[in-house]
Tab-separated table of C-alpha atoms and ligand atoms in Angstrom:
chain	number	residue	atom	x	y	z
W	98	MET	CA	10.397	-14.111	16.078
W	99	VAL	CA	7.218	-12.939	17.744
W	100	ALA	CA	5.598	-15.426	20.094
W	101	ARG	CA	2.333	-16.431	18.435
W	102	ASP	CA	0.704	-17.502	21.691
W	103	ILE	CA	0.942	-13.945	23.022
W	104	LEU	CA	-0.700	-12.587	19.872
W	105	ARG	CA	-3.421	-15.194	20.204
W	106	GLN	CA	-4.006	-14.358	23.869
W	107	GLN	CA	-4.467	-10.704	22.938
W	108	LEU	CA	-7.212	-11.451	20.365
W	109	PRO	CA	-10.122	-10.801	22.776
W	110	HIS	CA	-8.472	-7.651	24.174
W	111	THR	CA	-7.688	-5.680	21.022
W	112	LEU	CA	-8.493	-1.961	21.050
W	113	GLU	CA	-11.490	-1.455	18.806
W	114	GLY	CA	-12.256	2.098	19.806
W	115	THR	CA	-12.447	4.609	22.582
W	116	SER	CA	-15.045	7.115	23.714
W	117	TYR	CA	-13.688	9.372	26.395
W	118	GLU	CA	-16.099	12.143	27.234
W	119	ASP	CA	-13.681	14.607	28.749
W	120	GLN	CA	-10.861	14.631	26.202
W	121	GLY	CA	-12.132	17.032	23.569
W	122	GLU	CA	-14.195	16.658	20.433
W	123	LEU	CA	-13.884	13.153	19.011
W	124	TYR	CA	-13.068	12.611	15.350
W	125	ARG	CA	-12.909	8.950	14.495
W	126	GLY	CA	-10.789	8.103	11.468
W	127	LYS	CA	-10.562	4.580	10.144
W	128	VAL	CA	-7.654	3.738	12.423
W	129	ARG	CA	-7.237	6.605	14.877
W	130	ASP	CA	-9.535	8.162	17.471
W	131	ASN	CA	-8.667	11.845	17.621
W	132	TYR	CA	-9.647	14.022	20.551
W	133	ILE	CA	-9.332	17.541	19.267
W	134	LYS	CA	-8.349	20.348	21.563
W	135	GLU	CA	-7.460	23.986	20.884
W	136	GLU	CA	-3.828	23.483	19.902
W	137	THR	CA	-3.239	19.772	20.322
W	138	ILE	CA	-4.867	16.463	19.498
W	139	THR	CA	-4.880	13.435	21.760
W	140	MET	CA	-4.455	10.747	19.143
W	141	VAL	CA	-5.265	7.150	20.017
W	142	THR	CA	-4.038	4.641	17.450
W	143	THR	CA	-6.451	1.734	17.786
W	144	ASP	CA	-6.022	-1.855	16.609
W	145	ARG	CA	-8.524	-1.333	13.792
W	146	ILE	CA	-7.389	-2.443	10.367
W	147	SER	CA	-8.758	-0.906	7.199
W	148	ALA	CA	-8.419	-2.088	3.631
W	149	PHE	CA	-10.289	-1.034	0.510
W	150	ASP	CA	-11.145	2.080	2.587
W	151	ARG	CA	-13.205	-0.012	5.012
W	152	VAL	CA	-12.648	-0.995	8.625
W	153	LEU	CA	-12.534	-4.775	8.693
W	154	GLY	CA	-11.734	-5.721	12.264
W	155	THR	CA	-8.807	-5.576	14.645
W	156	VAL	CA	-5.281	-6.954	14.771
W	157	PRO	CA	-3.533	-7.604	18.111
W	158	PHE	CA	-1.033	-4.899	19.087
W	159	LYS	CA	-1.390	-3.170	15.726
W	160	GLY	CA	-1.943	0.275	17.256
W	161	GLN	CA	1.094	-0.002	19.442
W	162	ALA	CA	3.168	-1.287	16.526
W	163	LEU	CA	2.165	1.635	14.326
W	164	VAL	CA	2.964	4.243	16.949
W	165	GLU	CA	6.234	2.532	17.792
W	166	LEU	CA	7.414	2.456	14.191
W	167	ALA	CA	6.117	5.893	13.220
W	168	ASP	CA	7.907	7.341	16.238
W	169	TRP	CA	11.129	5.741	15.062
W	170	TRP	CA	10.696	7.114	11.549
W	171	PHE	CA	9.735	10.570	12.823
W	172	GLY	CA	13.100	10.561	14.569
W	173	GLU	CA	14.911	9.317	11.464
W	174	THR	CA	13.383	12.021	9.282
W	175	ALA	CA	13.400	15.006	11.643
W	176	ASP	CA	16.274	16.595	9.688
W	177	ILE	CA	14.092	16.628	6.541
W	178	VAL	CA	10.845	18.018	7.919
W	179	ALA	CA	9.296	18.927	11.276
W	180	ASN	CA	6.569	16.591	12.536
W	181	HIS	CA	3.513	16.857	14.742
W	182	VAL	CA	4.465	14.602	17.661
W	183	LEU	CA	4.843	16.239	21.053
W	184	ARG	CA	4.622	13.304	23.490
W	185	ARG	CA	3.869	9.596	23.697
W	186	PRO	CA	2.378	9.061	27.151
W	187	HIS	CA	1.158	5.505	26.429
W	188	PRO	CA	2.124	2.891	23.797
W	189	ASN	CA	-1.023	3.684	21.754
W	190	LEU	CA	-1.157	7.384	22.417
W	191	TRP	CA	0.370	10.567	21.070
W	192	THR	CA	-0.197	14.155	21.943
W	193	VAL	CA	0.318	15.955	18.652
W	194	ARG	CA	0.281	19.521	17.416
W	195	ARG	CA	-3.033	20.259	15.807
W	196	CYS	CA	-2.354	21.259	12.202
W	197	ASP	CA	-4.388	22.702	9.370
W	198	PRO	CA	-4.422	19.618	7.142
W	199	ILE	CA	-3.358	20.096	3.521
W	200	GLN	CA	-6.049	18.259	1.577
W	201	VAL	CA	-3.648	16.278	-0.590
W	202	GLU	CA	-2.093	12.926	0.204
W	203	MET	CA	1.411	12.732	-1.217
W	204	VAL	CA	1.773	9.199	-2.604
W	205	VAL	CA	5.300	8.209	-3.632
W	206	ARG	CA	5.798	5.029	-5.630
W	207	GLY	CA	8.908	3.131	-6.595
W	208	TYR	CA	7.311	-0.019	-8.067
W	209	LEU	CA	4.454	-1.018	-10.350
W	210	THR	CA	2.201	-2.920	-7.988
W	211	GLY	CA	-1.103	-3.222	-6.111
W	212	VAL	CA	-4.205	-5.414	-6.030
W	213	THR	CA	-7.109	-2.993	-5.621
W	214	SER	CA	-9.075	-1.528	-8.532
W	215	THR	CA	-7.403	1.840	-7.924
W	216	SER	CA	-3.842	0.497	-7.820
W	217	ILE	CA	-1.367	1.545	-10.484
W	218	TRP	CA	-0.721	-2.052	-11.538
W	219	THR	CA	-4.426	-2.599	-12.277
W	220	ALA	CA	-4.557	0.645	-14.286
W	221	TYR	CA	-1.323	-0.158	-16.117
W	222	GLU	CA	-2.585	-3.631	-16.999
W	223	GLN	CA	-5.695	-2.007	-18.464
W	224	GLY	CA	-3.568	0.217	-20.685
W	225	ASP	CA	-2.997	3.386	-18.659
W	226	ARG	CA	0.460	4.873	-19.099
W	227	ASP	CA	-0.051	8.321	-17.611
W	228	PHE	CA	-0.025	8.424	-13.830
W	229	CYS	CA	-0.799	11.955	-12.655
W	230	GLY	CA	1.471	13.330	-15.344
W	231	ASN	CA	4.136	10.628	-14.960
W	232	GLU	CA	4.517	8.704	-18.209
W	233	LEU	CA	5.446	5.019	-17.854
W	234	PRO	CA	6.998	2.937	-20.648
W	235	ASP	CA	5.251	-0.033	-22.285
W	236	GLY	CA	6.220	-3.595	-21.465
W	237	MET	CA	6.538	-3.307	-17.711
W	238	ARG	CA	5.624	-6.249	-15.502
W	239	LYS	CA	3.818	-6.589	-12.195
W	240	HIS	CA	6.025	-5.648	-9.226
W	241	GLU	CA	8.713	-4.156	-11.470
W	242	GLN	CA	10.746	-1.223	-10.237
W	243	LEU	CA	9.776	2.055	-11.912
W	244	PRO	CA	12.457	3.864	-13.963
W	245	GLU	CA	12.414	6.409	-11.128
W	246	PRO	CA	10.110	7.073	-8.181
W	247	ILE	CA	6.970	9.043	-9.025
W	248	ILE	CA	4.487	11.112	-7.058
W	249	THR	CA	0.791	10.453	-7.631
W	250	PRO	CA	-1.067	12.864	-5.347
W	251	SER	CA	-4.562	12.028	-4.210
W	252	THR	CA	-7.316	14.050	-2.662
W	253	LYS	CA	-8.303	13.323	0.915
W	254	ALA	CA	-11.804	11.963	0.487
W	255	ALA	CA	-14.577	12.690	2.967
W	256	GLN	CA	-15.373	9.860	5.375
W	257	GLY	CA	-16.670	6.793	3.571
W	258	ASP	CA	-15.451	7.966	0.179
W	259	HIS	CA	-12.454	6.676	-1.749
W	260	ASP	CA	-9.423	8.884	-2.217
W	261	GLU	CA	-8.965	9.954	-5.796
W	262	SER	CA	-5.696	10.141	-7.697
W	263	VAL	CA	-5.411	13.547	-9.343
W	264	ALA	CA	-2.771	15.200	-11.525
W	265	PRO	CA	-1.193	18.312	-9.982
W	266	GLU	CA	-2.647	20.637	-12.657
W	267	GLU	CA	-6.125	19.412	-11.748
W	268	LEU	CA	-5.427	20.047	-8.051
W	269	TYR	CA	-4.427	23.638	-8.915
W	270	ARG	CA	-7.494	24.056	-11.086
W	271	ARG	CA	-9.743	22.861	-8.263
W	272	GLY	CA	-7.964	25.216	-5.884
W	273	VAL	CA	-6.968	22.384	-3.527
W	274	ILE	CA	-3.335	23.459	-3.369
W	275	ASP	CA	-1.182	26.051	-5.109
W	276	PRO	CA	1.793	25.083	-7.299
W	277	GLY	CA	4.393	26.562	-4.948
W	278	LEU	CA	3.245	24.548	-1.948
W	279	PHE	CA	2.781	21.410	-4.041
W	280	ARG	CA	6.352	21.653	-5.338
W	281	GLU	CA	7.633	22.135	-1.801
W	282	LEU	CA	5.699	19.070	-0.569
W	283	SER	CA	6.920	17.037	-3.556
W	284	LYS	CA	10.504	17.863	-2.719
W	285	ILE	CA	10.042	16.892	0.934
W	286	SER	CA	8.126	13.722	0.017
W	287	MET	CA	10.886	12.574	-2.351
W	288	GLN	CA	13.504	13.192	0.325
W	289	LEU	CA	11.421	11.207	2.818
W	290	TYR	CA	10.947	8.385	0.337
W	291	HIS	CA	14.668	8.203	-0.461
W	292	ARG	CA	15.467	8.128	3.246
W	293	GLY	CA	12.945	5.292	3.597
W	294	VAL	CA	14.516	3.352	0.733
W	295	LYS	CA	17.973	3.743	2.263
W	296	ARG	CA	17.045	2.731	5.805
W	297	ALA	CA	14.914	-0.155	4.550
W	298	ALA	CA	17.747	-1.468	2.380
W	299	GLU	CA	19.991	-1.505	5.443
W	300	GLN	CA	17.466	-3.897	6.994
W	301	GLY	CA	17.065	-6.122	3.954
W	302	MET	CA	13.734	-4.587	2.980
W	303	ILE	CA	12.460	-2.878	-0.139
W	304	PHE	CA	10.548	0.303	0.603
W	305	VAL	CA	8.042	-0.002	-2.218
W	306	ASP	CA	5.710	2.948	-1.871
W	307	THR	CA	4.139	5.165	0.730
W	308	LYS	CA	1.814	8.063	1.489
W	309	TYR	CA	2.565	11.236	3.411
W	310	GLU	CA	0.180	13.736	4.955
W	311	PHE	CA	1.163	17.291	5.754
W	312	GLY	CA	-0.377	20.150	7.643
W	313	ILE	CA	0.467	23.689	8.545
W	314	SER	CA	1.079	24.770	12.118
W	315	LYS	CA	2.095	28.335	12.947
W	316	GLY	CA	2.944	28.892	9.293
W	317	LYS	CA	5.262	25.888	9.151
W	318	ILE	CA	4.929	22.683	7.111
W	319	MET	CA	4.537	19.667	9.396
W	320	LEU	CA	4.568	15.983	8.616
W	321	MET	CA	1.450	14.710	10.386
W	322	ASP	CA	-0.613	11.569	10.866
W	323	GLU	CA	1.987	8.793	10.688
W	324	VAL	CA	5.068	7.984	8.645
W	325	ASN	CA	6.366	4.901	6.830
W	326	THR	CA	4.300	2.329	8.728
W	327	PRO	CA	2.998	-0.892	7.137
W	328	ASP	CA	-0.412	0.836	6.988
W	329	SER	CA	0.747	3.659	4.749
W	330	SER	CA	3.617	1.908	3.009
W	331	ARG	CA	4.496	-1.322	1.294
W	332	TYR	CA	7.526	-3.265	2.437
W	333	TRP	CA	8.921	-6.300	0.637
W	334	LEU	CA	11.725	-8.631	1.522
W	335	ALA	CA	14.748	-7.704	-0.597
W	336	GLU	CA	16.560	-11.040	-0.450
W	337	ASP	CA	14.441	-13.005	-2.904
W	338	TYR	CA	12.624	-10.173	-4.680
W	339	GLU	CA	14.558	-10.606	-7.962
W	340	ALA	CA	14.228	-14.388	-8.033
W	341	ARG	CA	10.516	-14.220	-7.347
W	342	PHE	CA	10.018	-11.407	-9.855
W	343	GLU	CA	11.684	-13.495	-12.577
W	344	LYS	CA	9.384	-16.423	-11.748
W	345	GLU	CA	6.361	-14.100	-11.656
W	346	GLU	CA	5.816	-14.914	-8.000
W	347	GLU	CA	4.509	-12.473	-5.441
W	348	PRO	CA	7.169	-10.731	-3.360
W	349	ARG	CA	7.201	-11.496	0.329
W	350	LYS	CA	5.171	-8.734	1.898
W	351	PHE	CA	5.475	-7.147	5.312
W	352	ASP	CA	2.583	-4.757	5.166
W	353	LYS	CA	-1.172	-4.497	4.940
W	354	GLU	CA	-1.022	-5.895	1.425
W	355	TYR	CA	-0.921	-9.307	3.048
W	356	VAL	CA	-4.472	-8.720	4.311
W	357	ARG	CA	-5.575	-7.042	1.054
W	358	THR	CA	-4.340	-10.045	-0.908
W	359	TRP	CA	-6.166	-12.420	1.429
W	360	LEU	CA	-9.383	-10.419	0.998
W	361	ALA	CA	-8.960	-10.313	-2.772
W	362	ASN	CA	-8.453	-14.092	-2.790
W	363	GLN	CA	-11.781	-14.430	-0.945
W	364	GLY	CA	-13.360	-12.601	-3.863
W	365	PHE	CA	-13.740	-9.246	-2.084
W	366	THR	CA	-13.333	-6.271	-4.382
W	367	GLY	CA	-14.309	-3.529	-1.966
W	368	LYS	CA	-18.057	-3.758	-2.565
W	369	GLY	CA	-20.675	-5.538	-0.472
W	370	LYS	CA	-20.068	-7.232	2.820
W	371	PRO	CA	-16.387	-7.896	3.492
W	372	PRO	CA	-15.362	-11.367	4.677
W	373	THR	CA	-14.712	-11.689	8.407
W	374	LEU	CA	-11.016	-11.816	9.203
W	375	THR	CA	-10.190	-15.174	10.736
W	376	ASP	CA	-8.173	-15.367	13.941
W	377	ASP	CA	-5.328	-16.948	11.966
W	378	ILE	CA	-5.210	-13.987	9.589
W	379	ARG	CA	-5.351	-11.526	12.486
W	380	VAL	CA	-2.463	-13.271	14.236
W	381	GLU	CA	-0.429	-13.557	11.043
W	382	ALA	CA	-1.023	-9.878	10.249
W	383	ALA	CA	0.007	-8.962	13.803
W	384	SER	CA	3.228	-10.908	13.557
W	385	ARG	CA	4.128	-9.136	10.296
W	386	TYR	CA	3.391	-5.703	11.724
W	387	ILE	CA	5.518	-6.447	14.765
W	388	GLU	CA	8.313	-7.956	12.698
W	389	VAL	CA	8.653	-4.767	10.676
W	390	VAL	CA	8.734	-2.676	13.839
W	391	GLU	CA	11.423	-4.810	15.456
W	392	THR	CA	13.436	-4.948	12.248
W	393	PHE	CA	13.758	-1.175	12.189
W	394	THR	CA	13.927	-0.247	15.849
W	395	GLY	CA	16.267	-3.132	16.596
W	396	GLU	CA	14.369	-3.702	19.827
W	397	GLU	CA	11.868	-6.255	20.914
W	398	MET	CA	8.425	-4.701	21.161
W	399	PRO	CA	7.134	-4.984	24.727
W	400	LEU	CA	3.835	-6.879	24.508
W	401	GLU	CA	1.473	-6.823	27.472
W	402	VAL	CA	-1.567	-9.035	27.159
W	403	GLY	CA	-4.755	-7.381	28.439
W	404	PRO	CA	-7.329	-4.676	27.783
W	405	ILE	CA	-5.876	-1.446	26.445
W	406	ASN	CA	-8.770	0.935	26.952
W	407	ASP	CA	-8.403	1.047	30.739
W	408	SER	CA	-4.700	1.701	30.683
W	409	ILE	CA	-5.122	4.596	28.234
W	410	TYR	CA	-7.905	6.079	30.327
W	411	HIS	CA	-5.690	5.853	33.381
W	412	VAL	CA	-2.871	7.698	31.634
W	413	LEU	CA	-5.297	10.420	30.555
W	414	ASN	CA	-6.878	10.646	34.000
W	415	PRO	CA	-4.173	9.785	36.511
W	416	PHE	CA	-6.364	10.799	39.447
W	417	ALA	CA	-9.546	9.026	38.348
C	69	ATP	N1	-1.515	16.816	13.553
C	69	ATP	C1	-2.700	16.699	12.967
C	69	ATP	N2	-3.559	17.739	12.909
C	69	ATP	C2	-4.780	17.632	12.327
C	69	ATP	N3	-5.246	16.484	11.767
C	69	ATP	C3	-4.439	15.403	11.789
C	69	ATP	C4	-3.127	15.456	12.377
C	69	ATP	N4	-2.557	14.241	12.228
C	69	ATP	C5	-3.452	13.473	11.586
C	69	ATP	N5	-4.592	14.151	11.315
C	69	ATP	C6	-5.815	13.646	10.680
C	69	ATP	O1	-6.448	12.807	11.641
C	69	ATP	C7	-7.008	11.658	11.025
C	69	ATP	C8	-6.310	10.408	11.569
C	69	ATP	O2	-7.174	9.352	11.591
C	69	ATP	P1	-6.996	8.079	10.648
C	69	ATP	O3	-5.572	7.924	10.259
C	69	ATP	O4	-7.687	6.974	11.311
C	69	ATP	O5	-7.853	8.602	9.434
C	69	ATP	P2	-7.954	7.915	8.008
C	69	ATP	O6	-8.845	6.785	8.066
C	69	ATP	O7	-6.606	7.758	7.428
C	69	ATP	O8	-8.675	9.055	7.227
C	69	ATP	P3	-10.126	9.590	7.395
C	69	ATP	O9	-10.020	10.663	8.412
C	69	ATP	O10	-10.400	10.121	6.026
C	69	ATP	O11	-11.031	8.477	7.792
C	69	ATP	C9	-6.774	11.822	9.534
C	69	ATP	O12	-7.911	12.431	8.965
C	69	ATP	C10	-5.565	12.758	9.477
C	69	ATP	O13	-5.522	13.498	8.296
C	70	MG	MG1	-4.618	7.868	8.190
């Protein structure tokens, strides 16, 4: 169990963003601050949380939790595909290989779920049965396991835009990716997903769905960005999933969906001004992120209360 008082103490110190002048060109994603160099990127994972493609605030120790867990999964999946991580000089920081990003996000899904307007459950409920070329049977229920995992690729939208789910044939037609590379990425993504399912089951979790990003470095396919974290993946508790499913209750969630559900319950649909995350929600979200990390790594996450920006800067500039 994570000590709530530590999470609460960290609330005023969360890492909202960085702006180091001497670390390369800055590209700010929704969650990560990337300092781009010739061959590497200094990647700071901040405590920002995004949902509905919007940044909504910060969650204590979220950046550290993401890096911690992704690092663990990168290790667990290194036999399947090479990844971009070179070093982790600070809890929130990676030095990664700079890749040529492939402009397709490989989404792998094992269950019929979601709350946003673009989720497959919402589309299914409205009558859709074809998901990027994957045909689903009638009569399925919310949170039900799919007959087999499917891949629903999406385009990487420009900043501020929503990603768009697109069938492979359409991706080929638009010239985003060629069939050979797409098939190769599909094969790797399925292997990664199955590994995720297996490891998660060992920890009493259901690995529901996830998203992988790949790039090319020196002619080689690399898994980049992050892997199998609660930001990119859904995790449910396995223990009472069946019982809850039968009663049409929500599964117990250990991922960002907790925050999405809270937002949806406040009436937020992704448009207009999002509600401000309360401190209670931020602390609860933090404890779930950390719980997932500790569940997998089997180690207690070291939590140091205090400002993070200074300690990162010091690691980057040891003589400053
Ligand atoms: N090794 C890498 N080489 C090049 N780009 C990378 C690498 N790893 C991750 N990226 C890119 O860096 C960015 C990481 O930032 P972050 O995860 O915050 O972005 P995002 O919010 O998911 O997406 P966006 O960039 O569309 O806002 C992503 O655009 C990701 O594709
Ligand atoms: Mg990302």
